[in-house]
Coordinates of N, CA and C in Angstrom, one line a residue:
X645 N 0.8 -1.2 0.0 CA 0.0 0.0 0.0 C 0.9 1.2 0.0
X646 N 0.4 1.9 -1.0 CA 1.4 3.0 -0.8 C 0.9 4.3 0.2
X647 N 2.2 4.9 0.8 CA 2.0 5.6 2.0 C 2.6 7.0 1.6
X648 N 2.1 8.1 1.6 CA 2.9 9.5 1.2 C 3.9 9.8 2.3
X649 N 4.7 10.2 2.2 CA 6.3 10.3 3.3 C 6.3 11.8 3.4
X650 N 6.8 11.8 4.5 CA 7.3 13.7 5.1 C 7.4 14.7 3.5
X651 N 8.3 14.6 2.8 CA 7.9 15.1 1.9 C 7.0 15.6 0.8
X652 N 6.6 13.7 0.7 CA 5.1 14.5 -0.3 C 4.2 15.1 0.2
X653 N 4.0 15.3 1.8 CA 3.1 15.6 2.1 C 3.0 17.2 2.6
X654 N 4.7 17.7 2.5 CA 5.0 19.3 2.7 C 4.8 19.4 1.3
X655 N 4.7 19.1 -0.3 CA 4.7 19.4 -1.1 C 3.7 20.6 -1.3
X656 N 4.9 22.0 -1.8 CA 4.3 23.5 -1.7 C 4.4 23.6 -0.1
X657 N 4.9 23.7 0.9 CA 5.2 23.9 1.9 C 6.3 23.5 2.7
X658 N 6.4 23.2 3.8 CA 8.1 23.4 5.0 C 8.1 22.0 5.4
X659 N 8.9 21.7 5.3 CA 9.5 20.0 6.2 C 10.6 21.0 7.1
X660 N 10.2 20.9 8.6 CA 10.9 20.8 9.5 C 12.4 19.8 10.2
X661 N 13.5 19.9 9.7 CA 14.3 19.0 9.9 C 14.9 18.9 11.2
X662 N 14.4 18.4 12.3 CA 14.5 19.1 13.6 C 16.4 17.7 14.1
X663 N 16.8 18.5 14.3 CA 18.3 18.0 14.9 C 18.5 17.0 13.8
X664 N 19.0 18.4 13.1 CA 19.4 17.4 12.0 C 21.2 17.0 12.1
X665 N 21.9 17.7 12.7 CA 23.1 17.5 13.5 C 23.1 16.2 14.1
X666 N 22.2 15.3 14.6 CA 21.9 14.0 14.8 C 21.8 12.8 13.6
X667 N 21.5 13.5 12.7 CA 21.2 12.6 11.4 C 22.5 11.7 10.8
X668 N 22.3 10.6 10.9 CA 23.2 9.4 10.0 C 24.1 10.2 8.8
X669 N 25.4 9.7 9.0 CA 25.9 10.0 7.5 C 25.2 9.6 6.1
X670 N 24.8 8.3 6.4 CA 24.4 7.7 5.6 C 22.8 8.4 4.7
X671 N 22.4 8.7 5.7 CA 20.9 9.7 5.4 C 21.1 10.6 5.2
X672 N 22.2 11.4 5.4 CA 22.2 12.9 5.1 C 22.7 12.7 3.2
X673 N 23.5 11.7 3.4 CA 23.7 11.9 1.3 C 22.4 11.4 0.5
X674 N 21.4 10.9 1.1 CA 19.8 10.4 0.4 C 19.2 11.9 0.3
X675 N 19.6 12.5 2.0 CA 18.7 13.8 1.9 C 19.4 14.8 1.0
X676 N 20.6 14.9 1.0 CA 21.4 16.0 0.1 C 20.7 15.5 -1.5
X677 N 20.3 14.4 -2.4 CA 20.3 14.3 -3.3 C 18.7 14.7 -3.3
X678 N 17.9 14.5 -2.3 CA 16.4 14.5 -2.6 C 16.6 16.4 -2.5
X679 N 17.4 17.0 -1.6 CA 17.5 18.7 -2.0 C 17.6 19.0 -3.4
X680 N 18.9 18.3 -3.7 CA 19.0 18.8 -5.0 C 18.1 19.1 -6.3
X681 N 17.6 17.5 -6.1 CA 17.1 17.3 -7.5 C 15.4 17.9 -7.2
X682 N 15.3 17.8 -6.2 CA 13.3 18.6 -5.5 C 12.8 17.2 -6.1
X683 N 13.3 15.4 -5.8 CA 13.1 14.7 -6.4 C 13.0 13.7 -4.9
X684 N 12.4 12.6 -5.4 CA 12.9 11.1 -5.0 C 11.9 9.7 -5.0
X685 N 12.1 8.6 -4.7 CA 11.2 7.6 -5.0 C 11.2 7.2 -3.8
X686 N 9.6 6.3 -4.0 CA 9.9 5.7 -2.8 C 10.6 4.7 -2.8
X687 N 11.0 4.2 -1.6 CA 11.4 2.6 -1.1 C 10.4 1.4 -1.7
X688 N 11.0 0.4 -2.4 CA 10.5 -0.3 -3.6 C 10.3 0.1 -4.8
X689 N 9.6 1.8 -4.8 CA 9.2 2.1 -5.7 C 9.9 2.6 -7.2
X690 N 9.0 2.6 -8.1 CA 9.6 3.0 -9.3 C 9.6 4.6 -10.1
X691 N 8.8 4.9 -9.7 CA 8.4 6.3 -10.2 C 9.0 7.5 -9.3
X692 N 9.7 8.3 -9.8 CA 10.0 9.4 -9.5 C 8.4 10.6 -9.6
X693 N 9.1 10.7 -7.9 CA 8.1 12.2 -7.2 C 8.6 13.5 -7.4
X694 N 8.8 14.3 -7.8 CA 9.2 15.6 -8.1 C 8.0 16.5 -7.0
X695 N 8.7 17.0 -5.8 CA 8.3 17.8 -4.6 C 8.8 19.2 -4.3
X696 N 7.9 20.4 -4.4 CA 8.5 21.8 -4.0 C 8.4 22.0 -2.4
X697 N 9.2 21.8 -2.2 CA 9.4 22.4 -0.7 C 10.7 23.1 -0.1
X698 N 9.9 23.7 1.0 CA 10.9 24.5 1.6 C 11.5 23.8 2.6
X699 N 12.9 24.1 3.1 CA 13.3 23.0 4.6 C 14.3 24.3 5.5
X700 N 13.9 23.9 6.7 CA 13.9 24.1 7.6 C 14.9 23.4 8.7
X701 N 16.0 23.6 9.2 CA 16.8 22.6 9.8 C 16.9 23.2 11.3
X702 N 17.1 22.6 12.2 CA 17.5 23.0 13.7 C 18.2 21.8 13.9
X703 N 19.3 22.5 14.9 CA 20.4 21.7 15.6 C 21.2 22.6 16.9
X704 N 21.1 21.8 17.6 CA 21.9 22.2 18.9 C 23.6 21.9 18.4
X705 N 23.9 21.1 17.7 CA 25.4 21.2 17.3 C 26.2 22.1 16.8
X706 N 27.3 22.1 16.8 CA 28.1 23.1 16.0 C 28.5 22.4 14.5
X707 N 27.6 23.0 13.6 CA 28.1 21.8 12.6 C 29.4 22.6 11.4
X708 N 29.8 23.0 11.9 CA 31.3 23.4 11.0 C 31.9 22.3 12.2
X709 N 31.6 22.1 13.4 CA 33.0 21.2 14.2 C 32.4 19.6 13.5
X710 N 31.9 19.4 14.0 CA 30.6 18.2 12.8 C 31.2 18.1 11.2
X711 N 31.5 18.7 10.4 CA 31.9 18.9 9.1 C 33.5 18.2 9.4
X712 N 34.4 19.4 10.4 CA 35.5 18.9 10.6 C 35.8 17.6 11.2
X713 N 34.9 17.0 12.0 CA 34.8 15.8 12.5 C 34.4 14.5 12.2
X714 N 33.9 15.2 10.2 CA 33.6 13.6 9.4 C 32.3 13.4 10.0
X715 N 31.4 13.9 10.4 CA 30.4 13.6 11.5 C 29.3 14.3 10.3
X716 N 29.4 15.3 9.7 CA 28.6 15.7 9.0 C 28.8 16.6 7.4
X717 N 27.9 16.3 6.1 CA 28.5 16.5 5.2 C 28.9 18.3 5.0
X718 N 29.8 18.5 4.5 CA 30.1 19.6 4.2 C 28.6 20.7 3.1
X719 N 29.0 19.2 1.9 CA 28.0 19.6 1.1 C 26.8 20.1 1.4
X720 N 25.7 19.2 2.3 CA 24.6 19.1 2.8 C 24.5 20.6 3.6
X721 N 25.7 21.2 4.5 CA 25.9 21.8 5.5 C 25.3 23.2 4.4
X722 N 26.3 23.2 3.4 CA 26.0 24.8 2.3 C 24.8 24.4 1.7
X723 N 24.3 23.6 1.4 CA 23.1 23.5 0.8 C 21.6 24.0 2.1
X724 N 21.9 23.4 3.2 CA 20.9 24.3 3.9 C 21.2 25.3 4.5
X725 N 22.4 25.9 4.3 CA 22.6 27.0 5.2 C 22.5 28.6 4.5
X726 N 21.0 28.9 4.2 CA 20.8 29.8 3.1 C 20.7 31.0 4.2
X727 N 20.1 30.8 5.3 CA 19.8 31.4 5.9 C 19.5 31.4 7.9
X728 N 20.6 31.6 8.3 CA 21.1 31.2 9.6 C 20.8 32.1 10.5
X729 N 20.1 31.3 12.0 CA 18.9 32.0 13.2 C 20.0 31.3 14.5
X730 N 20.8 32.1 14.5 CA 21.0 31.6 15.6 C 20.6 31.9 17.3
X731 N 19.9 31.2 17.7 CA 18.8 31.3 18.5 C 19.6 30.3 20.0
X732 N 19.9 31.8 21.2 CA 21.0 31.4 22.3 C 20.0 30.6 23.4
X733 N 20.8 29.6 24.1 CA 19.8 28.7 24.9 C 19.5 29.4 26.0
X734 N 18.3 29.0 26.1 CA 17.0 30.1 27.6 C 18.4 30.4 28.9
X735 N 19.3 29.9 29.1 CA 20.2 30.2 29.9 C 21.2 31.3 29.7
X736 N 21.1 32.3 28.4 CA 21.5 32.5 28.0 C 20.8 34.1 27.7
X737 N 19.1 33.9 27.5 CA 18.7 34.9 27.8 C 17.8 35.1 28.5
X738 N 17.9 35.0 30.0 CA 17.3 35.0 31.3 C 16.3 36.1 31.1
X739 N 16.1 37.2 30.8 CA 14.9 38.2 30.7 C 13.7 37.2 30.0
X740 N 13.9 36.4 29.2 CA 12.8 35.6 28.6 C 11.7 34.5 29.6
X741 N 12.5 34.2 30.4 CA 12.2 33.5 31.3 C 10.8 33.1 31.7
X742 N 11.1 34.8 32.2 CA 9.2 34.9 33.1 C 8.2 35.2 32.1
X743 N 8.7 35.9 30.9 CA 7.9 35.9 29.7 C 7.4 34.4 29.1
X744 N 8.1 34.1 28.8 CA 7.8 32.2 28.4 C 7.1 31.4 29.6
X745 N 7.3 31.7 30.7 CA 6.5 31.3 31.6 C 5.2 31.7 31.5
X746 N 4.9 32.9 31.8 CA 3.5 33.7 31.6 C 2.7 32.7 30.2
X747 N 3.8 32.9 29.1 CA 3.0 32.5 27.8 C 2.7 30.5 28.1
X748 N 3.5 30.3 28.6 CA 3.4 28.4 28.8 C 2.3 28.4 29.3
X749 N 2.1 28.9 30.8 CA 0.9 29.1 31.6 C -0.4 29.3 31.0
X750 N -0.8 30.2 30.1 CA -1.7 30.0 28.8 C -1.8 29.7 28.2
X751 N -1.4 29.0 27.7 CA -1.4 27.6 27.0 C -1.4 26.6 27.5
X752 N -1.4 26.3 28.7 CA -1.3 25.0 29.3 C -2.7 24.5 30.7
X753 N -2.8 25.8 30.9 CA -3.4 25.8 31.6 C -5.1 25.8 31.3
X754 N -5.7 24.9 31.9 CA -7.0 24.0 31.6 C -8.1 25.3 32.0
X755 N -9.1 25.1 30.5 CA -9.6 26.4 30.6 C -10.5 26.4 31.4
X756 N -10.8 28.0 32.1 CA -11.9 27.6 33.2 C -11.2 27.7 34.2
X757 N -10.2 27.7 34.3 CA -9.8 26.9 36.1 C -8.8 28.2 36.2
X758 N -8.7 28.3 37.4 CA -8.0 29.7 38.3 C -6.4 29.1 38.4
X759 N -5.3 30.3 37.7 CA -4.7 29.8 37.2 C -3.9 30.2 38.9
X760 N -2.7 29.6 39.3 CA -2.2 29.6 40.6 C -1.1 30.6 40.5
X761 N -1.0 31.3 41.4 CA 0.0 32.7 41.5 C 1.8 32.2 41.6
X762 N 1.8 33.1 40.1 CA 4.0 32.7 40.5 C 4.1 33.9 41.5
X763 N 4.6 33.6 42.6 CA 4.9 34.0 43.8 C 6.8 34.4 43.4
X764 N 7.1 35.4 44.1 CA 8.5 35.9 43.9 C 9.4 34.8 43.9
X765 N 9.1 33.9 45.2 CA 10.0 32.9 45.4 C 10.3 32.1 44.1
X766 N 8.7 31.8 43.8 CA 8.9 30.9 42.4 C 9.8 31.8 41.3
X767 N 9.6 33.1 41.3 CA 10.2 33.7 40.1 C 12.0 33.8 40.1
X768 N 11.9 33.9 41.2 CA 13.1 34.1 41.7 C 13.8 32.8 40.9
X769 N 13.7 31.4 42.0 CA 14.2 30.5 41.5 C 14.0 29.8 39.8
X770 N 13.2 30.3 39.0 CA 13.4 30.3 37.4 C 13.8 30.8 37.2
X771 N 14.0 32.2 37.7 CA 15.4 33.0 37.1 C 16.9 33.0 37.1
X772 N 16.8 32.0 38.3 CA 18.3 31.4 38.9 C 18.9 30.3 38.0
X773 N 17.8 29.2 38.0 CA 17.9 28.0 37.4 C 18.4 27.9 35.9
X774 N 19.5 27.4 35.6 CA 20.6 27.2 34.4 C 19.7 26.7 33.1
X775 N 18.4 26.2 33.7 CA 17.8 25.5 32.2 C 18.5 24.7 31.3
X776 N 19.0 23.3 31.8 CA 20.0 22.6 30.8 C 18.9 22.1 29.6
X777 N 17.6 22.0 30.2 CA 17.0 21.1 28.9 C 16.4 22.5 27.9
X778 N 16.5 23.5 28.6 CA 16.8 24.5 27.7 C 14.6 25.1 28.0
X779 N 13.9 25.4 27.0 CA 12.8 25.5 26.8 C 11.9 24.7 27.2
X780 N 12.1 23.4 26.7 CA 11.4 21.8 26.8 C 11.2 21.8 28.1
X781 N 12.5 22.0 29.3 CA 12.4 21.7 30.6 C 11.7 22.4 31.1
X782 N 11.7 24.2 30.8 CA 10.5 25.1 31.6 C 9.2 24.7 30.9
X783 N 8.9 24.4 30.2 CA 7.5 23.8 29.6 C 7.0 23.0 30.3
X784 N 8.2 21.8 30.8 CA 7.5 20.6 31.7 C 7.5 21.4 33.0
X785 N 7.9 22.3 33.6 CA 8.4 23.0 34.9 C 6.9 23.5 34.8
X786 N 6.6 24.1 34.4 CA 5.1 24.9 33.8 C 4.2 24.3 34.3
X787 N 3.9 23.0 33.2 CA 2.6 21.9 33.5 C 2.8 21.4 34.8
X788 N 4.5 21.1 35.3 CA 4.1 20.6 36.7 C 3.5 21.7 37.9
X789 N 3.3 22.8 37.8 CA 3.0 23.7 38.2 C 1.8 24.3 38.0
X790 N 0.8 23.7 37.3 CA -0.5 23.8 36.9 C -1.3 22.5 37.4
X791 N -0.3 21.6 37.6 CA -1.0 20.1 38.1 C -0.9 20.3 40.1
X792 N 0.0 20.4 40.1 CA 0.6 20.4 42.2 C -0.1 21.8 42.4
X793 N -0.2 22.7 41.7 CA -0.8 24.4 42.1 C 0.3 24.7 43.2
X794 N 2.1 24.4 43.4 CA 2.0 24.7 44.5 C 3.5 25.4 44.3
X795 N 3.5 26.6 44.0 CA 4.8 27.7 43.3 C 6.0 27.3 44.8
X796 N 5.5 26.9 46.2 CA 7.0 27.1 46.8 C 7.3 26.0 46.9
X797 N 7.1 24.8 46.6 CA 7.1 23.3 46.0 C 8.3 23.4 44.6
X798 N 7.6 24.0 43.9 CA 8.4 24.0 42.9 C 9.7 25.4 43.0
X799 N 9.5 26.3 43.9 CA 10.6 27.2 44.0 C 11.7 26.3 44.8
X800 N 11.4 25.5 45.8 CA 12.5 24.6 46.9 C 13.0 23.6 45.8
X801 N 12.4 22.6 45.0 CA 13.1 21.8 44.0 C 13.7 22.5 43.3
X802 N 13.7 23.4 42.6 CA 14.4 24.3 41.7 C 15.7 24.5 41.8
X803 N 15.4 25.2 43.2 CA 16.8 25.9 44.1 C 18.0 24.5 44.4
X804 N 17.0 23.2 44.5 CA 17.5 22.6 45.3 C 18.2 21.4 44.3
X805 N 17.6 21.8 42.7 CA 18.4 21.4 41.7 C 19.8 22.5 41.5
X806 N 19.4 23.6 41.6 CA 21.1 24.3 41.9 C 22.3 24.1 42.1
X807 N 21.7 23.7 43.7 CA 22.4 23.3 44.5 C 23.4 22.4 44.4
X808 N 22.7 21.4 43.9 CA 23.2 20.0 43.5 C 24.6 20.6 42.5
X809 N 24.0 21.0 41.4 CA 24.8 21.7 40.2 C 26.3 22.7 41.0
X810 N 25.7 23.0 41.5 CA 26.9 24.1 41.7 C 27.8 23.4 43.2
X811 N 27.0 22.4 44.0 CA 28.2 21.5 45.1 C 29.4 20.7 44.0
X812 N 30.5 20.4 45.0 CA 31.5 19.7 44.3 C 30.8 18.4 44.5

């Protein structure tokens, strides 16, 4: 049975290539050739797809160290890099913090229901906290804080993940 694939299905639109800095050698020269040609077939199949789309790549890597490391193609690297966002991790721009919070909180929070007060303490310690998983982690930091309703719960874990971080 035939199945349409990530591509045919952006066709006239964006395929998101999310960590693509993760991607197989091996797959990145299939992907480099399906760039080029705005082509490919499926697996078994015989007929060539001809697909317009746009692509989109994210990666937490350094991929020029990646290129130099045999780890990633050179080629592939200039073929997506038409236009580069580099976008610094939430630890990096702490004023965003309580803004992305506020916005998580509305969004996450179940409609109808009284949403629970970030208290200084809590603000405090998300402003302290390093954010290693970056966004993702204050997202889940968010929901867990919409579920317990309980901001100096989550300001004591916080802090008390610091802690850990910064003892020898």
């Amino acid at each position: 049975q035939k199945k349409a694939g990530m591509f045919e299905n952006a066709d006239r639109g964006t395929v998101l290539l999310d960590e693509i800095g993760d991607m197989d050698i091996r797959l990145q020269a299939k992907l480099l050739q399906v760039l080029q040609d705005s082509s490919f077939q499926r697996i078994g199949g015989k007929e060539t797809i001809k697909v317009d789309v746009r692509i989109m790549a994210a990666t937490h890597r350094d991929l020029e160290k990646c290129i130099a490391d045999r780890t990633f193609r050179e080629d592939l690297f200039y073929r997506l890099n038409v236009i580069n966002i580099h976008l610094p991790a939430l630890r990096e721009r702490r004023e965003d913090v309580l803004p992305l919070t506020d916005f998580l909180i509305q969004k996450h929070a179940p409609k109808g229901t009284a949403i629970p007060p970030v208290t200084p303490a809590l603000q405090r310690a998300l402003m302290n906290y390093h954010w290693p998983g970056n966004v993702r982690e204050l997202e889940n930091y968010v929901r867990k804080f919409l579920i317990f309703r309980d901001p100096e719960a989550l300001a004591t874990e916080l802090s008390a993940k610091m802690v850990r971080v910064v003892a020898p």
